[in-house]
Amino acid sequence: MRKQHDRGIIDFIQIVKHYFHRMNKWISEMDDPRHQGYITYSQETLIFMGIMKNVCSIKSMHQMDDFFNEEQCIRALSVLANDDRLEEMPHCDTLNYYLSKLSPECLKKLRTNMIKTLIRSKNFNQARLLNKYWRIILDGTGLFHFHERHCPNCLKTKIKGEDGKMKTIYYHKVLEAKLVLGEGFVVSVGTEFIENENEDVSKQDCELNAAKRLLPRIKKEYPKLPVILQADALYEAEPIMELCRKELKWRYLLTHKDTRQQNIGRDYELLTDEDKDIVKAICQEKGTGKYYNGMEKITGKKETMNLFEYEYETYENGQKKNIEFMWSTDLKITRKNLEELIKAGRGRWQIENQGFNVQKNILYHIQHLNSHNPIAMKNHYLLTQISDILMQLYIRGNEMVKKYGQGIKNTSSRLLESFRRHLVSDEDVSYIKRRTSVYLE
């Protein structure tokens, strides 16, 4: 009798087939960059091999070779890739060669197909803000650092070394757009690599310029999706607000800091409590919310800036401490929607930190360099984002996690053990193909 509470790799494969039954077709239709006369492994085999490396939290390519050199792994991979001819596991160099030739646009399109499928399923409609807007959160992070120039696209900066001398560091960054599908459940919906066009640029690429490239592309991919953009105070700039209003037709909810919009913040502070609307005893901490619609009219700004704040008291080391937050938005704030807007605003940094913390320090090791080839570097990163979608769905449908609160790292370790030890049988394949309901937590 099959253990109903933990099927490991079988459940993972079923999650893939359940949510994305056309995934193999999408992969097979990607433009294969390899010489067709010398192909041994299908694109599906190589892509799913890379996905398994990520979800099993294997840090390096050579470790993947060591861990995956098992008959059980070959069998499970053949079921994932729908390749009955697979007799041996591809070498890590084979995967790296393929990823060095594959256009990153192929993996971006694959991710878009996956996200559209999740949205159309309507299983995640409850995550929309005010029952209408899908939240897209912007966040940038560093990936790789080098002491010497890695490629013409490297960003560079000068830092003071331990010896007190200034030295040049070359690095790569990325801007991520995350779609909120539930509490603590965010998936990559867009990626823009922050990089210089060449070595001789007078002004380096930055997050704001990357956002101006990324956001219109997301709009083109999801033209009818009602979106509200969330980001930190860096993006509380009128050019971003104007982009949302004129070109994207999106709403925005941005963290406010006086260092970004000093005049708006100063004028808001000059308002008395009688000028503002105040709602007390709201949110979990029973704090106080305040708001004022139309701050741009007072300050003389062009774009709509409705400000709202939330504050509450807490105790830290026996000392009373006042916690304050503030945001700006083009949504009209009311007493009815204030609490939901506050929760959404506070959730931005919690979701961002949780997402990149998992990807850097817990599961995917995105700062580990799997290849020095610039194209392969990008494809490894995009493959991680695709893997993360599948892993989050697997975790939320895993009975062990629901019942025992099993951590993400432990879940990944158990999945790796199952992948290496569980020889997928014909009964397992029959179970995978069976139409069953998957209940997310």
Short mmCIF file of C-alpha atoms in Angstrom, two decimals:
data_model
loop_
_atom_site.label_atom_id
_atom_site.label_comp_id
_atom_site.label_asym_id
_atom_site.label_seq_id
_atom_site.Cartn_x
_atom_site.Cartn_y
_atom_site.Cartn_z
CA MET A 1 0.00 0.00 0.00
CA ARG A 2 1.41 3.41 -0.99
CA LYS A 3 2.09 5.80 1.88
CA GLN A 4 -0.49 8.51 1.41
CA HIS A 5 1.32 11.18 3.41
CA ASP A 6 4.64 11.35 1.54
CA ARG A 7 5.30 10.17 -2.04
CA GLY A 8 8.32 12.42 -2.65
CA ILE A 9 9.33 12.52 -6.29
CA ILE A 10 6.00 10.98 -7.34
CA ASP A 11 4.07 13.88 -5.82
CA PHE A 12 6.46 16.38 -7.37
CA ILE A 13 5.97 14.92 -10.85
CA GLN A 14 2.22 14.90 -10.33
CA ILE A 15 2.28 18.59 -9.32
CA VAL A 16 4.12 19.38 -12.57
CA LYS A 17 1.66 17.39 -14.67
CA HIS A 18 -1.38 18.65 -12.74
CA TYR A 19 -0.70 22.37 -13.08
CA PHE A 20 1.27 22.38 -16.34
CA HIS A 21 0.18 19.44 -18.45
CA ARG A 22 1.48 21.24 -21.56
CA MET A 23 4.90 22.02 -20.08
CA ASN A 24 6.72 19.35 -22.08
CA LYS A 25 5.18 20.69 -25.27
CA TRP A 26 6.23 24.24 -24.42
CA ILE A 27 9.81 23.07 -23.83
CA SER A 28 9.95 20.97 -27.00
CA GLU A 29 8.79 23.96 -29.05
CA MET A 30 11.65 26.18 -27.87
CA ASP A 31 14.22 27.02 -30.53
CA ASP A 32 16.87 24.35 -30.03
CA PRO A 33 20.30 25.97 -30.60
CA ARG A 34 22.17 22.69 -31.01
CA HIS A 35 23.19 21.00 -34.25
CA GLN A 36 20.30 18.66 -34.92
CA GLY A 37 22.56 15.88 -36.18
CA TYR A 38 24.44 15.59 -32.89
CA ILE A 39 21.62 15.69 -30.34
CA THR A 40 21.56 12.93 -27.72
CA TYR A 41 19.26 14.44 -25.11
CA SER A 42 15.95 16.21 -25.66
CA GLN A 43 15.37 19.75 -24.48
CA GLU A 44 12.82 18.41 -22.00
CA THR A 45 15.42 16.11 -20.46
CA LEU A 46 17.97 18.90 -20.01
CA ILE A 47 15.48 21.46 -18.69
CA PHE A 48 13.98 19.07 -16.14
CA MET A 49 17.46 17.96 -15.10
CA GLY A 50 18.25 21.60 -14.29
CA ILE A 51 14.95 21.95 -12.45
CA MET A 52 15.69 18.90 -10.30
CA LYS A 53 19.12 20.33 -9.43
CA ASN A 54 17.40 23.43 -8.10
CA VAL A 55 14.49 21.89 -6.21
CA CYS A 56 16.84 19.35 -4.61
CA SER A 57 19.05 22.25 -3.44
CA ILE A 58 22.23 21.03 -5.09
CA LYS A 59 24.77 23.84 -5.11
CA SER A 60 27.19 22.99 -7.91
CA MET A 61 27.02 21.30 -11.29
CA HIS A 62 29.60 18.67 -10.33
CA GLN A 63 27.65 17.83 -7.17
CA MET A 64 24.64 17.28 -9.42
CA ASP A 65 26.62 14.70 -11.40
CA ASP A 66 27.54 12.90 -8.17
CA PHE A 67 24.02 12.90 -6.72
CA PHE A 68 22.11 12.11 -9.91
CA ASN A 69 24.25 9.19 -11.10
CA GLU A 70 21.59 6.69 -10.04
CA GLU A 71 19.25 4.38 -11.95
CA GLN A 72 16.32 5.78 -9.95
CA CYS A 73 17.15 9.35 -11.02
CA ILE A 74 17.31 8.35 -14.67
CA ARG A 75 13.93 6.65 -14.45
CA ALA A 76 12.25 9.60 -12.69
CA LEU A 77 13.79 12.08 -15.15
CA SER A 78 12.53 9.99 -18.08
CA VAL A 79 8.99 10.20 -16.67
CA LEU A 80 9.26 13.96 -16.16
CA ALA A 81 10.64 14.49 -19.66
CA ASN A 82 8.38 11.86 -21.32
CA ASP A 83 11.52 10.25 -22.75
CA ASP A 84 11.42 6.45 -22.61
CA ARG A 85 14.73 6.28 -24.48
CA LEU A 86 16.74 7.93 -21.70
CA GLU A 87 19.39 5.45 -20.55
CA GLU A 88 21.91 7.65 -18.76
CA MET A 89 21.99 11.00 -16.99
CA PRO A 90 23.40 13.88 -19.04
CA HIS A 91 26.76 15.21 -17.84
CA CYS A 92 26.82 18.66 -16.28
CA ASP A 93 28.96 19.95 -19.16
CA THR A 94 26.22 18.89 -21.57
CA LEU A 95 23.66 20.94 -19.65
CA ASN A 96 26.01 23.94 -19.46
CA TYR A 97 26.74 23.77 -23.19
CA TYR A 98 23.02 23.73 -23.96
CA LEU A 99 22.33 26.66 -21.61
CA SER A 100 25.22 28.63 -23.13
CA LYS A 101 23.54 28.42 -26.54
CA LEU A 102 19.85 28.69 -25.60
CA SER A 103 18.31 32.14 -25.92
CA PRO A 104 17.13 33.39 -22.48
CA GLU A 105 13.96 34.53 -24.23
CA CYS A 106 12.97 30.86 -24.51
CA LEU A 107 12.95 30.36 -20.74
CA LYS A 108 11.19 33.68 -20.25
CA LYS A 109 8.45 32.52 -22.61
CA LEU A 110 8.22 29.18 -20.76
CA ARG A 111 7.75 31.05 -17.48
CA THR A 112 5.09 33.28 -19.05
CA ASN A 113 3.14 30.22 -20.20
CA MET A 114 3.31 28.82 -16.67
CA ILE A 115 2.16 32.06 -15.01
CA LYS A 116 -0.71 32.52 -17.46
CA THR A 117 -1.84 28.98 -16.72
CA LEU A 118 -1.89 29.67 -12.97
CA ILE A 119 -3.83 32.92 -13.42
CA ARG A 120 -6.38 31.33 -15.74
CA SER A 121 -6.97 28.48 -13.28
CA LYS A 122 -8.60 31.05 -10.93
CA ASN A 123 -7.19 29.13 -7.97
CA PHE A 124 -5.35 32.23 -6.81
CA ASN A 125 -7.97 34.94 -7.30
CA GLN A 126 -8.20 35.44 -3.53
CA ALA A 127 -4.71 36.94 -3.62
CA ARG A 128 -5.91 40.00 -5.55
CA LEU A 129 -5.90 43.33 -3.74
CA LEU A 130 -9.41 44.73 -3.22
CA ASN A 131 -10.69 41.69 -5.17
CA LYS A 132 -9.36 43.23 -8.38
CA TYR A 133 -5.66 44.00 -8.64
CA TRP A 134 -2.86 41.48 -9.01
CA ARG A 135 0.11 42.63 -6.95
CA ILE A 136 3.46 42.76 -8.76
CA ILE A 137 6.41 43.54 -6.49
CA LEU A 138 9.74 44.87 -7.75
CA ASP A 139 12.97 43.91 -6.04
CA GLY A 140 16.62 44.02 -7.09
CA THR A 141 19.49 41.91 -5.81
CA GLY A 142 23.15 41.22 -6.48
CA LEU A 143 24.20 37.93 -8.05
CA PHE A 144 27.93 37.59 -8.73
CA HIS A 145 31.08 39.52 -7.77
CA PHE A 146 34.49 39.39 -9.43
CA HIS A 147 37.87 40.97 -8.72
CA GLU A 148 38.53 41.21 -12.46
CA ARG A 149 36.19 42.14 -15.29
CA HIS A 150 34.10 39.10 -16.14
CA CYS A 151 32.46 40.39 -19.33
CA PRO A 152 31.81 43.70 -21.15
CA ASN A 153 28.44 43.97 -19.38
CA CYS A 154 29.81 43.99 -15.82
CA LEU A 155 28.83 46.77 -13.46
CA LYS A 156 31.69 48.11 -11.38
CA THR A 157 32.26 49.94 -8.14
CA LYS A 158 35.16 50.90 -5.90
CA ILE A 159 35.42 49.74 -2.30
CA LYS A 160 38.03 50.09 0.42
CA GLY A 161 39.89 46.85 1.07
CA GLU A 162 41.17 45.56 4.41
CA ASP A 163 44.50 47.19 3.66
CA GLY A 164 42.81 50.58 3.33
CA LYS A 165 43.42 50.80 -0.41
CA MET A 166 40.63 51.34 -2.92
CA LYS A 167 39.95 48.47 -5.30
CA THR A 168 37.52 47.88 -8.15
CA ILE A 169 34.84 45.21 -7.85
CA TYR A 170 32.92 43.95 -10.89
CA TYR A 171 29.45 42.56 -10.33
CA HIS A 172 26.11 41.50 -11.83
CA LYS A 173 22.65 42.44 -10.55
CA VAL A 174 19.11 41.53 -11.49
CA LEU A 175 15.71 43.18 -11.11
CA GLU A 176 12.88 40.79 -10.33
CA ALA A 177 9.13 41.31 -10.65
CA LYS A 178 7.22 38.95 -8.36
CA LEU A 179 3.53 38.10 -8.65
CA VAL A 180 1.70 37.55 -5.35
CA LEU A 181 -0.40 34.37 -5.44
CA GLY A 182 -1.11 34.10 -1.72
CA GLU A 183 0.22 34.73 1.77
CA GLY A 184 3.99 34.29 1.48
CA PHE A 185 3.53 32.84 -2.02
CA VAL A 186 5.27 34.92 -4.69
CA VAL A 187 6.56 33.76 -8.06
CA SER A 188 8.74 35.36 -10.68
CA VAL A 189 6.76 37.05 -13.44
CA GLY A 190 9.54 39.10 -15.02
CA THR A 191 13.33 39.41 -14.97
CA GLU A 192 15.61 42.19 -16.17
CA PHE A 193 19.36 41.84 -15.88
CA ILE A 194 21.03 45.07 -14.79
CA GLU A 195 24.10 45.37 -16.98
CA ASN A 196 26.11 47.84 -19.01
CA GLU A 197 25.92 47.84 -22.80
CA ASN A 198 29.73 47.82 -23.05
CA GLU A 199 32.86 48.62 -21.06
CA ASP A 200 32.96 52.30 -22.02
CA VAL A 201 29.55 53.56 -20.89
CA SER A 202 29.57 56.98 -19.23
CA LYS A 203 26.69 56.07 -16.91
CA GLN A 204 26.10 52.60 -15.52
CA ASP A 205 22.82 50.73 -15.75
CA CYS A 206 20.65 50.90 -12.63
CA GLU A 207 17.43 49.53 -11.11
CA LEU A 208 15.27 52.42 -12.31
CA ASN A 209 16.40 52.04 -15.92
CA ALA A 210 15.92 48.30 -15.66
CA ALA A 211 12.37 48.88 -14.37
CA LYS A 212 11.58 51.11 -17.34
CA ARG A 213 12.57 48.22 -19.62
CA LEU A 214 10.95 45.44 -17.61
CA LEU A 215 7.52 46.85 -16.78
CA PRO A 216 6.39 47.53 -20.40
CA ARG A 217 7.47 44.02 -21.32
CA ILE A 218 5.31 42.54 -18.54
CA LYS A 219 2.41 44.70 -19.77
CA LYS A 220 2.88 43.31 -23.28
CA GLU A 221 2.86 39.73 -21.96
CA TYR A 222 -0.21 40.31 -19.75
CA PRO A 223 -2.09 43.12 -21.54
CA LYS A 224 -5.44 42.69 -19.79
CA LEU A 225 -4.22 41.88 -16.29
CA PRO A 226 -5.31 44.51 -13.73
CA VAL A 227 -2.06 45.19 -11.86
CA ILE A 228 -0.96 47.26 -8.89
CA LEU A 229 2.78 47.82 -8.72
CA GLN A 230 4.48 47.62 -5.33
CA ALA A 231 8.05 48.70 -4.68
CA ASP A 232 10.27 50.41 -2.16
CA ALA A 233 10.93 54.15 -1.93
CA LEU A 234 13.47 54.05 -4.76
CA TYR A 235 10.54 53.79 -7.18
CA GLU A 236 8.50 56.56 -5.58
CA ALA A 237 9.46 58.78 -8.50
CA GLU A 238 7.11 60.60 -10.87
CA PRO A 239 8.59 58.96 -14.01
CA ILE A 240 7.59 55.52 -12.64
CA MET A 241 4.15 56.80 -11.62
CA GLU A 242 3.68 58.37 -15.05
CA LEU A 243 4.73 55.13 -16.71
CA CYS A 244 2.08 53.28 -14.69
CA ARG A 245 -0.63 55.85 -15.49
CA LYS A 246 -0.02 56.57 -19.18
CA GLU A 247 1.55 53.49 -20.75
CA LEU A 248 0.80 50.55 -18.47
CA LYS A 249 -2.62 51.56 -17.11
CA TRP A 250 -1.54 50.11 -13.76
CA ARG A 251 -2.06 51.35 -10.21
CA TYR A 252 0.79 51.73 -7.74
CA LEU A 253 1.42 51.35 -4.00
CA LEU A 254 4.90 52.55 -3.05
CA THR A 255 6.81 52.82 0.21
CA HIS A 256 7.20 56.48 1.16
CA LYS A 257 10.35 57.92 2.67
CA ASP A 258 11.22 61.58 3.05
CA THR A 259 14.54 60.96 1.35
CA ARG A 260 12.68 60.30 -1.92
CA GLN A 261 9.71 62.70 -1.93
CA GLN A 262 10.80 65.29 0.62
CA ASN A 263 8.25 67.97 -0.26
CA ILE A 264 5.32 65.54 -0.15
CA GLY A 265 6.44 64.21 3.23
CA ARG A 266 7.03 67.69 4.62
CA ASP A 267 3.59 68.92 3.54
CA TYR A 268 1.94 65.80 4.96
CA GLU A 269 3.61 66.42 8.34
CA LEU A 270 2.22 69.98 8.33
CA LEU A 271 -1.32 68.61 8.22
CA THR A 272 -3.05 68.30 11.57
CA ASP A 273 -4.94 65.21 12.73
CA GLU A 274 -8.12 67.16 12.01
CA ASP A 275 -7.07 67.34 8.33
CA LYS A 276 -6.40 63.60 8.09
CA ASP A 277 -8.80 60.68 8.34
CA ILE A 278 -7.91 58.50 11.34
CA VAL A 279 -8.89 54.89 12.02
CA LYS A 280 -7.90 53.35 15.36
CA ALA A 281 -7.49 49.76 16.59
CA ILE A 282 -6.83 48.16 13.20
CA CYS A 283 -4.61 45.33 11.97
CA GLN A 284 -3.12 42.65 14.19
CA GLU A 285 -1.38 45.11 16.52
CA LYS A 286 -4.52 47.27 16.98
CA GLY A 287 -2.57 50.28 15.85
CA THR A 288 -3.64 53.57 14.28
CA GLY A 289 -4.01 54.29 10.58
CA LYS A 290 -4.10 57.78 9.06
CA TYR A 291 -4.53 58.93 5.48
CA TYR A 292 -5.00 61.93 3.22
CA ASN A 293 -6.13 61.81 -0.42
CA GLY A 294 -4.73 64.32 -2.90
CA MET A 295 -1.38 65.28 -1.39
CA GLU A 296 -0.12 66.10 -4.90
CA LYS A 297 -2.53 69.05 -5.06
CA ILE A 298 -1.02 70.58 -1.93
CA THR A 299 2.59 70.05 -2.99
CA GLY A 300 2.10 70.80 -6.68
CA LYS A 301 2.98 67.38 -8.06
CA LYS A 302 1.61 66.05 -11.33
CA GLU A 303 1.04 62.42 -10.38
CA THR A 304 -1.52 61.26 -7.80
CA MET A 305 -0.03 60.73 -4.34
CA ASN A 306 -2.51 59.66 -1.70
CA LEU A 307 -0.55 59.09 1.52
CA PHE A 308 -1.39 56.72 4.35
CA GLU A 309 0.48 55.64 7.44
CA TYR A 310 0.27 53.06 10.17
CA GLU A 311 1.82 53.11 13.63
CA TYR A 312 1.68 50.93 16.69
CA GLU A 313 3.52 50.43 19.96
CA THR A 314 5.54 47.39 20.90
CA TYR A 315 8.08 46.46 23.56
CA GLU A 316 11.68 45.49 22.84
CA ASN A 317 13.99 44.50 25.69
CA GLY A 318 11.49 45.97 28.13
CA GLN A 319 11.47 49.33 26.35
CA LYS A 320 8.44 50.78 24.62
CA LYS A 321 9.07 51.28 20.90
CA ASN A 322 6.96 53.07 18.30
CA ILE A 323 6.81 51.41 14.85
CA GLU A 324 5.78 53.55 11.87
CA PHE A 325 5.13 52.87 8.18
CA MET A 326 4.06 55.16 5.33
CA TRP A 327 3.06 54.62 1.70
CA SER A 328 1.82 56.55 -1.33
CA THR A 329 -0.72 55.27 -3.85
CA ASP A 330 -2.97 56.44 -6.66
CA LEU A 331 -5.85 54.38 -5.25
CA LYS A 332 -8.45 56.38 -3.38
CA ILE A 333 -8.07 55.53 0.29
CA THR A 334 -11.20 55.01 2.37
CA ARG A 335 -11.94 53.88 5.90
CA LYS A 336 -13.20 50.66 4.37
CA ASN A 337 -10.07 49.72 2.40
CA LEU A 338 -7.38 51.25 4.66
CA GLU A 339 -6.61 48.08 6.61
CA GLU A 340 -6.25 45.96 3.48
CA LEU A 341 -3.92 48.55 1.94
CA ILE A 342 -1.80 48.60 5.10
CA LYS A 343 -1.48 44.81 5.11
CA ALA A 344 -0.49 44.86 1.44
CA GLY A 345 2.05 47.61 2.01
CA ARG A 346 3.64 45.83 4.96
CA GLY A 347 3.66 42.54 3.07
CA ARG A 348 5.94 43.94 0.37
CA TRP A 349 9.21 43.80 2.30
CA GLN A 350 8.28 40.59 4.10
CA ILE A 351 7.64 38.85 0.78
CA GLU A 352 10.73 40.31 -0.87
CA ASN A 353 13.05 39.29 1.96
CA GLN A 354 11.52 35.84 2.22
CA GLY A 355 11.81 35.25 -1.52
CA PHE A 356 15.43 36.26 -2.05
CA ASN A 357 16.53 34.88 1.32
CA VAL A 358 15.29 31.43 0.27
CA GLN A 359 16.91 31.74 -3.15
CA LYS A 360 20.27 32.92 -1.82
CA ASN A 361 20.77 31.30 1.55
CA ILE A 362 18.41 28.36 1.96
CA LEU A 363 17.53 26.51 -1.23
CA TYR A 364 18.82 27.63 -4.63
CA HIS A 365 22.22 29.26 -4.05
CA ILE A 366 21.63 31.81 -6.83
CA GLN A 367 24.93 33.53 -6.00
CA HIS A 368 26.86 30.38 -6.87
CA LEU A 369 28.39 30.64 -10.35
CA ASN A 370 27.35 27.53 -12.31
CA SER A 371 28.98 28.79 -15.51
CA HIS A 372 31.25 31.66 -16.57
CA ASN A 373 29.42 31.94 -19.89
CA PRO A 374 27.24 35.10 -19.78
CA ILE A 375 24.28 33.46 -21.56
CA ALA A 376 24.43 30.33 -19.42
CA MET A 377 24.58 32.52 -16.29
CA LYS A 378 21.29 34.14 -17.26
CA ASN A 379 19.67 30.83 -18.18
CA HIS A 380 20.70 29.23 -14.88
CA TYR A 381 19.04 32.14 -13.07
CA LEU A 382 15.84 31.91 -15.15
CA LEU A 383 15.76 28.15 -14.65
CA THR A 384 15.91 28.78 -10.90
CA GLN A 385 12.84 31.05 -11.12
CA ILE A 386 10.95 28.36 -13.05
CA SER A 387 12.02 25.74 -10.51
CA ASP A 388 10.82 27.97 -7.68
CA ILE A 389 7.31 28.08 -9.13
CA LEU A 390 7.16 24.28 -9.14
CA MET A 391 8.75 23.95 -5.70
CA GLN A 392 6.33 26.38 -4.07
CA LEU A 393 3.37 24.53 -5.57
CA TYR A 394 4.85 21.23 -4.36
CA ILE A 395 5.39 22.55 -0.83
CA ARG A 396 1.86 23.92 -0.62
CA GLY A 397 0.42 20.62 -1.78
CA ASN A 398 2.66 18.46 0.44
CA GLU A 399 0.85 16.74 3.29
CA MET A 400 4.02 16.48 5.38
CA VAL A 401 4.43 20.24 5.33
CA LYS A 402 0.78 20.81 6.20
CA LYS A 403 0.66 18.23 8.98
CA TYR A 404 4.06 18.66 10.64
CA GLY A 405 5.15 22.15 9.54
CA GLN A 406 8.15 20.65 7.75
CA GLY A 407 10.65 23.34 6.70
CA ILE A 408 11.51 24.12 3.10
CA LYS A 409 15.10 22.89 3.45
CA ASN A 410 13.97 19.60 4.98
CA THR A 411 11.31 19.21 2.27
CA SER A 412 13.98 19.68 -0.39
CA SER A 413 16.28 17.12 1.29
CA ARG A 414 13.48 14.55 1.42
CA LEU A 415 12.71 15.20 -2.25
CA LEU A 416 16.35 14.59 -3.18
CA GLU A 417 16.39 11.36 -1.19
CA SER A 418 13.21 10.21 -2.90
CA PHE A 419 14.60 11.16 -6.33
CA ARG A 420 17.72 9.04 -5.68
CA ARG A 421 16.09 6.06 -3.92
CA HIS A 422 12.56 5.69 -5.32
CA LEU A 423 12.49 3.66 -8.54
CA VAL A 424 9.39 4.95 -10.32
CA SER A 425 7.18 1.96 -11.15
CA ASP A 426 4.39 1.48 -13.67
CA GLU A 427 1.97 1.84 -10.74
CA ASP A 428 3.56 5.20 -9.93
CA VAL A 429 3.23 6.34 -13.53
CA SER A 430 -0.42 5.33 -13.50
CA TYR A 431 -0.91 7.34 -10.30
CA ILE A 432 0.81 10.38 -11.83
CA LYS A 433 -1.43 10.26 -14.90
CA ARG A 434 -4.57 9.88 -12.82
CA ARG A 435 -6.73 13.01 -12.52
CA THR A 436 -6.75 13.95 -8.85
CA SER A 437 -7.40 17.12 -6.87
CA VAL A 438 -4.45 19.00 -5.41
CA TYR A 439 -5.26 21.07 -2.32
CA LEU A 440 -2.90 23.92 -1.51
CA GLU A 441 -2.45 25.10 2.06
#
